[in-house]
C-alpha cells in the first residue's frame, strides 16, 4: 500500500476544522493517523485551539505511539484520550501536533501525519485534488449517553 | 516535507519502507554569507539526488536570480554535481556559480555531502530564498 504524509518538523503541523453541529458534543479522544519512521526519541503535544482559546492539550511521546511494538516503521491511528470530556460547540478549531523536546527529524528518524482524501471527517471534493493537498487524517470519539 | 511511503500490507514493518516523492525546502539567503549549509545527504542512505531549485531575490519584487536543476552523485568517495546521464556520466565540479555572487558548493565528510552556499554583498536591503525540491534514490 501507499500513503502520503507530511513530516512533522520543528513548527509542527496543523489542520483547521469546522464543527457545524448545533448541539454541543463532548470529545473523548482525538485520533490522528500518524507515520512512525524509526523514531528513537521525542515528546509531542496535541492541541485544540478555538481562536485564541486553548480548548485541549495533551502530551505524548514516541513510546506511546510505538505502544510496545518491536517494529520500527508503523502507521497507526494513535488515540489521544481526553482525561475529561472536552466540550466542543459550533465553531472553527485548529488541531495541531507539535514537537516539545527530544525530537530532531532526519531522513532516517521522523514522525509524519498521513493525508487521506477519503477521510470521513473532512468533506469530499468532487474536483480533482492532488494527493499532496489532501487534509491530514484525524478521527474523533465523543462521549454519548447510553440509554437504557 | 511531503513524501509517499510504500508500505507492506500491514500496519508495521521491521525494514525501512521506500520513500518517494518530492521534498521541498525553503531557505533564507543571507547577505554576505560564507559556506552556509543548506542540505546534507548521507551516502549510507542515498546514492544520488535530483534537485530542482529556484533562487529568488525578494527585495526586488520576487526577481528570479536563477532556476535550474542538477544531480548529486556520490562518486569516488565524495559528492559531486553531475550532469544528466546519457552514455556514461559527466562530472561537472563541486561548485555552481549563480548570479549576484551566490555560489553553491559541495563538500563531503565521512560520506555525508553538504550543499552550501556563499553570497556576495547584495546590499543591506537584500532578502532572498532558496527553494529546493529533491528526489532521492535510496541506497
Short mmCIF file of C-alpha atoms in Angstrom, two decimals:
data_model
loop_
_atom_site.label_atom_id
_atom_site.label_comp_id
_atom_site.label_asym_id
_atom_site.label_seq_id
_atom_site.Cartn_x
_atom_site.Cartn_y
_atom_site.Cartn_z
CA UNK A 1 0.00 0.00 0.00
CA UNK A 2 0.99 3.62 -0.46
CA UNK A 3 0.14 6.66 1.55
CA UNK A 4 1.09 10.31 1.50
CA UNK A 5 2.29 12.08 4.59
CA UNK A 6 4.00 15.25 5.77
CA UNK A 7 6.96 15.05 8.10
CA UNK A 8 6.36 16.82 11.40
CA UNK A 9 9.15 19.35 11.73
CA UNK A 10 10.10 21.96 14.31
CA UNK A 11 6.96 24.08 13.82
CA UNK A 12 4.60 21.12 13.93
CA UNK A 13 1.61 20.55 11.67
CA UNK A 14 -1.94 21.87 11.92
CA UNK A 15 -5.35 21.22 10.47
CA UNK A 16 -8.31 23.61 10.54
CA UNK A 17 -11.71 22.06 11.08
CA UNK A 18 -15.21 23.44 11.46
CA UNK A 19 -17.78 21.82 13.71
CA UNK A 20 -21.12 22.80 12.24
CA UNK A 21 -23.45 20.85 14.52
CA UNK A 22 -26.00 22.68 16.59
CA UNK A 23 -25.61 20.51 19.69
CA UNK A 24 -22.54 20.66 21.87
CA UNK A 25 -20.52 17.45 21.97
CA UNK A 26 -18.10 16.03 24.48
CA UNK A 27 -14.86 14.75 22.98
CA UNK A 28 -13.48 11.54 24.44
CA UNK A 29 -10.49 11.00 22.16
CA UNK A 30 -8.67 12.59 19.24
CA UNK A 31 -7.07 10.11 16.87
CA UNK A 32 -4.58 11.37 14.27
CA UNK A 33 -3.27 8.95 11.66
CA UNK A 34 0.47 9.01 12.17
CA UNK A 35 3.52 7.50 10.49
CA UNK A 36 6.33 6.41 12.81
CA UNK A 37 9.64 6.16 10.89
CA UNK A 38 12.28 4.64 13.15
CA UNK A 39 11.77 7.29 15.79
CA UNK A 40 14.16 6.98 18.73
CA UNK A 41 13.07 9.89 20.89
CA UNK A 42 10.59 12.72 21.05
CA UNK A 43 7.92 14.37 23.16
CA UNK A 44 4.93 15.91 21.38
CA UNK A 45 1.75 17.74 22.22
CA UNK A 46 -1.63 17.75 20.54
CA UNK A 47 -3.64 20.92 20.98
CA UNK A 48 -7.12 22.04 20.03
CA UNK A 49 -7.48 25.79 19.75
CA UNK A 50 -10.58 27.90 19.15
CA UNK A 51 -9.36 31.32 18.10
CA UNK A 52 -7.07 32.36 20.92
CA UNK A 53 -8.55 29.92 23.40
CA UNK A 54 -6.83 26.65 24.08
CA UNK A 55 -9.55 24.04 24.34
CA UNK A 56 -7.43 20.97 24.95
CA UNK A 57 -3.79 19.94 25.18
CA UNK A 58 -2.16 16.63 25.91
CA UNK A 59 1.42 15.46 25.74
CA UNK A 60 2.51 12.14 24.31
CA UNK A 61 5.85 10.61 23.36
CA UNK A 62 7.33 8.31 20.75
CA UNK A 63 6.95 5.25 23.01
CA UNK A 64 3.24 5.94 23.33
CA UNK A 65 2.95 5.78 19.55
CA UNK A 66 5.10 2.67 19.30
CA UNK A 67 2.96 1.07 22.02
CA UNK A 68 5.22 -1.89 22.69
CA UNK A 69 5.70 -2.93 19.07
CA UNK A 70 9.13 -4.23 18.13
CA UNK A 71 8.95 -2.98 14.54
CA UNK A 72 10.40 0.47 13.81
CA UNK A 73 8.11 1.51 10.93
CA UNK A 74 4.47 1.88 11.85
CA UNK A 75 1.42 3.64 10.52
CA UNK A 76 -1.26 3.91 13.13
CA UNK A 77 -4.37 5.72 14.23
CA UNK A 78 -2.88 6.88 17.51
CA UNK A 79 -5.58 7.60 20.12
CA UNK A 80 -5.03 10.56 22.36
CA UNK A 81 -7.56 10.03 25.08
CA UNK A 82 -9.04 13.03 26.82
CA UNK A 83 -8.76 12.60 30.59
CA UNK A 84 -12.01 14.53 30.88
CA UNK A 85 -14.81 15.24 28.37
CA UNK A 86 -13.79 18.17 26.18
CA UNK A 87 -16.77 20.33 25.21
CA UNK A 88 -16.89 21.29 21.53
CA UNK A 89 -19.56 23.60 20.17
CA UNK A 90 -20.32 25.09 16.80
CA UNK A 91 -17.26 26.88 15.51
CA UNK A 92 -13.79 26.75 13.95
CA UNK A 93 -10.93 24.89 15.53
CA UNK A 94 -7.25 24.34 14.80
CA UNK A 95 -5.79 21.00 15.79
CA UNK A 96 -2.02 20.84 15.90
CA UNK A 97 0.72 18.37 16.65
CA UNK A 98 3.97 19.98 17.77
CA UNK A 99 7.31 18.64 18.97
CA UNK A 100 8.17 19.63 22.52
CA UNK A 101 11.57 18.13 23.20
CA UNK A 102 13.96 15.41 22.14
CA UNK A 103 12.81 15.41 18.52
CA UNK A 104 15.18 16.11 15.68
CA UNK A 105 13.72 14.82 12.42
CA UNK A 106 16.19 13.42 9.93
CA UNK A 107 15.81 11.37 6.80
CA UNK A 108 16.05 8.25 8.93
CA UNK A 109 14.02 9.22 12.01
CA UNK A 110 10.82 11.21 11.94
CA UNK A 111 7.14 11.34 12.73
CA UNK A 112 4.67 12.06 9.97
CA UNK A 113 0.98 12.90 9.71
CA UNK A 114 -0.78 10.95 6.98
CA UNK A 115 -3.09 12.56 4.46
CA UNK A 116 -6.19 10.98 3.02
CA UNK A 117 -8.82 12.04 0.55
CA UNK A 118 -11.46 9.65 1.79
CA UNK A 119 -11.37 10.95 5.34
CA UNK A 120 -14.78 10.78 6.95
CA UNK A 121 -14.10 13.88 9.00
CA UNK A 122 -13.42 16.07 6.00
CA UNK A 123 -15.93 16.85 3.24
CA UNK A 124 -15.21 15.22 -0.09
CA UNK A 125 -14.21 17.22 -3.08
CA UNK A 126 -15.55 16.17 -6.42
CA UNK A 127 -12.93 18.24 -8.14
CA UNK A 128 -9.50 16.92 -8.96
CA UNK A 129 -7.29 17.10 -5.90
CA UNK A 130 -3.62 16.32 -5.71
CA UNK A 131 -2.75 13.62 -3.17
CA UNK A 132 -0.26 16.03 -1.66
CA UNK A 133 -3.07 18.51 -0.98
CA UNK A 134 -5.36 16.13 0.87
CA UNK A 135 -6.05 17.01 4.51
CA UNK A 136 -4.37 15.36 7.46
CA UNK A 137 -6.35 12.39 8.64
CA UNK A 138 -7.94 12.53 12.04
CA UNK A 139 -10.79 10.84 13.87
CA UNK A 140 -12.77 11.86 16.89
CA UNK A 141 -14.60 9.90 19.54
CA UNK A 142 -17.26 11.55 21.59
CA UNK A 143 -18.95 10.66 24.78
CA UNK A 144 -22.57 9.74 24.41
CA UNK A 145 -25.16 8.73 26.92
CA UNK A 146 -26.21 5.11 27.00
CA UNK A 147 -29.94 4.93 27.01
CA UNK A 148 -31.29 2.02 28.99
CA UNK B 1 8.04 17.77 3.52
CA UNK B 2 5.52 15.66 1.69
CA UNK B 3 6.51 12.11 0.90
CA UNK B 4 4.89 8.98 -0.46
CA UNK B 5 5.51 5.90 1.65
CA UNK B 6 5.44 2.45 0.04
CA UNK B 7 4.35 0.19 2.87
CA UNK B 8 3.70 -3.52 3.05
CA UNK B 9 0.11 -4.60 3.53
CA UNK B 10 0.42 -4.37 7.26
CA UNK B 11 0.45 -1.70 9.91
CA UNK B 12 4.01 -2.45 10.95
CA UNK B 13 7.31 -3.20 9.20
CA UNK B 14 10.69 -4.27 10.52
CA UNK B 15 12.57 -2.98 7.47
CA UNK B 16 12.50 0.56 6.16
CA UNK B 17 9.81 1.20 3.58
CA UNK B 18 10.88 3.07 0.49
CA UNK B 19 10.08 6.76 0.49
CA UNK B 20 9.49 8.64 -2.69
CA UNK B 21 8.13 11.90 -3.84
CA UNK B 22 9.18 15.45 -3.50
CA UNK B 23 10.69 17.16 -0.54
CA UNK B 24 10.62 20.91 -0.83
CA UNK B 25 12.52 23.12 1.49
CA UNK B 26 12.78 26.89 1.50
CA UNK B 27 15.89 28.50 2.88
CA UNK B 28 16.54 32.17 3.53
CA UNK B 29 19.64 33.51 1.83
CA UNK B 30 21.67 35.84 3.97
CA UNK B 31 23.67 38.70 2.57
CA UNK B 32 27.44 38.21 2.61
CA UNK B 33 27.11 34.60 3.70
CA UNK B 34 30.02 32.21 3.69
CA UNK B 35 29.64 28.44 3.27
CA UNK B 36 26.24 28.19 4.91
CA UNK B 37 24.95 24.61 4.86
CA UNK B 38 21.61 24.23 3.04
CA UNK B 39 21.24 20.50 2.93
CA UNK B 40 23.09 17.32 3.85
CA UNK B 41 22.91 13.89 2.25
CA UNK B 42 24.41 10.70 3.63
CA UNK B 43 25.81 8.17 1.16
CA UNK B 44 24.95 5.30 3.53
CA UNK B 45 21.29 6.16 2.94
CA UNK B 46 21.17 7.72 -0.51
CA UNK B 47 23.09 7.07 -3.71
CA UNK B 48 22.04 10.15 -5.65
CA UNK B 49 19.61 13.01 -5.61
CA UNK B 50 17.93 15.18 -8.20
CA UNK B 51 17.39 18.81 -7.36
CA UNK B 52 15.17 21.47 -8.81
CA UNK B 53 15.94 24.86 -7.42
CA UNK B 54 14.93 28.49 -7.58
CA UNK B 55 16.94 31.35 -6.16
CA UNK B 56 14.67 34.32 -5.71
CA UNK B 57 15.54 37.85 -4.75
CA UNK B 58 12.70 39.10 -2.56
CA UNK B 59 13.83 42.71 -2.17
CA UNK B 60 13.29 43.34 -5.90
CA UNK B 61 9.75 42.02 -6.31
CA UNK B 62 10.49 38.30 -6.44
CA UNK B 63 13.14 38.54 -9.12
CA UNK B 64 14.47 35.15 -10.08
CA UNK B 65 18.22 35.06 -9.80
CA UNK B 66 18.42 31.56 -11.15
CA UNK B 67 16.34 28.50 -11.72
CA UNK B 68 17.74 25.16 -12.64
CA UNK B 69 18.30 21.56 -11.80
CA UNK B 70 21.22 19.35 -11.03
CA UNK B 71 22.07 15.92 -9.79
CA UNK B 72 24.19 14.99 -6.86
CA UNK B 73 26.14 11.79 -7.25
CA UNK B 74 28.38 10.04 -4.77
CA UNK B 75 31.44 9.32 -6.89
CA UNK B 76 34.96 8.23 -5.91
CA UNK B 77 34.40 8.89 -2.25
CA UNK B 78 32.77 12.30 -2.44
CA UNK B 79 29.59 14.03 -3.51
CA UNK B 80 29.73 15.84 -6.82
CA UNK B 81 27.40 17.79 -9.04
CA UNK B 82 26.72 15.60 -12.06
CA UNK B 83 25.13 16.14 -15.42
CA UNK B 84 22.24 14.05 -16.59
CA UNK B 85 23.10 10.56 -17.71
CA UNK B 86 23.16 9.58 -21.35
CA UNK B 87 26.07 7.30 -22.13
CA UNK B 88 28.31 7.43 -19.09
CA UNK B 89 28.16 10.32 -16.66
CA UNK B 90 29.95 13.61 -16.73
CA UNK B 91 31.05 15.21 -13.53
CA UNK B 92 30.86 18.99 -13.55
CA UNK B 93 32.66 20.11 -10.45
CA UNK B 94 31.84 20.77 -6.86
CA UNK B 95 30.82 24.38 -7.41
CA UNK B 96 27.93 26.05 -9.22
CA UNK B 97 28.02 29.80 -9.84
CA UNK B 98 24.81 31.79 -9.90
CA UNK B 99 24.16 35.47 -10.48
CA UNK B 100 24.74 38.04 -7.77
CA UNK B 101 27.66 36.05 -6.41
CA UNK B 102 25.53 33.28 -4.96
CA UNK B 103 27.74 30.25 -5.22
CA UNK B 104 26.65 26.71 -4.37
CA UNK B 105 29.30 24.24 -3.40
CA UNK B 106 29.59 20.68 -2.18
CA UNK B 107 31.84 19.25 0.47
CA UNK B 108 31.98 15.69 1.72
CA UNK B 109 32.93 14.41 5.13
CA UNK B 110 32.74 10.72 6.01
CA UNK B 111 30.27 10.05 3.26
CA UNK B 112 27.96 12.94 4.15
CA UNK B 113 27.66 15.61 1.48
CA UNK B 114 26.86 19.17 2.47
CA UNK B 115 25.34 21.51 -0.06
CA UNK B 116 26.45 25.01 0.90
CA UNK B 117 26.10 28.49 -0.43
CA UNK B 118 28.09 31.66 -0.21
CA UNK B 119 26.83 35.06 -1.26
CA UNK B 120 28.37 38.37 -2.09
CA UNK B 121 27.32 41.78 -0.85
CA UNK B 122 23.95 42.42 -2.48
CA UNK B 123 23.06 45.38 -0.33
CA UNK B 124 21.75 45.80 3.18
CA UNK B 125 18.15 45.55 1.99
CA UNK B 126 18.70 42.20 0.35
CA UNK B 127 16.49 39.22 1.21
CA UNK B 128 16.34 36.06 -0.81
CA UNK B 129 15.17 32.47 -0.76
CA UNK B 130 16.43 29.17 -1.98
CA UNK B 131 13.63 26.80 -2.89
CA UNK B 132 14.86 23.26 -3.34
CA UNK B 133 12.84 20.27 -4.41
CA UNK B 134 14.56 16.93 -4.04
CA UNK B 135 14.04 13.38 -5.23
CA UNK B 136 16.43 10.84 -3.80
CA UNK B 137 17.45 7.32 -4.74
CA UNK B 138 17.71 5.14 -1.67
CA UNK B 139 20.94 3.20 -1.23
#
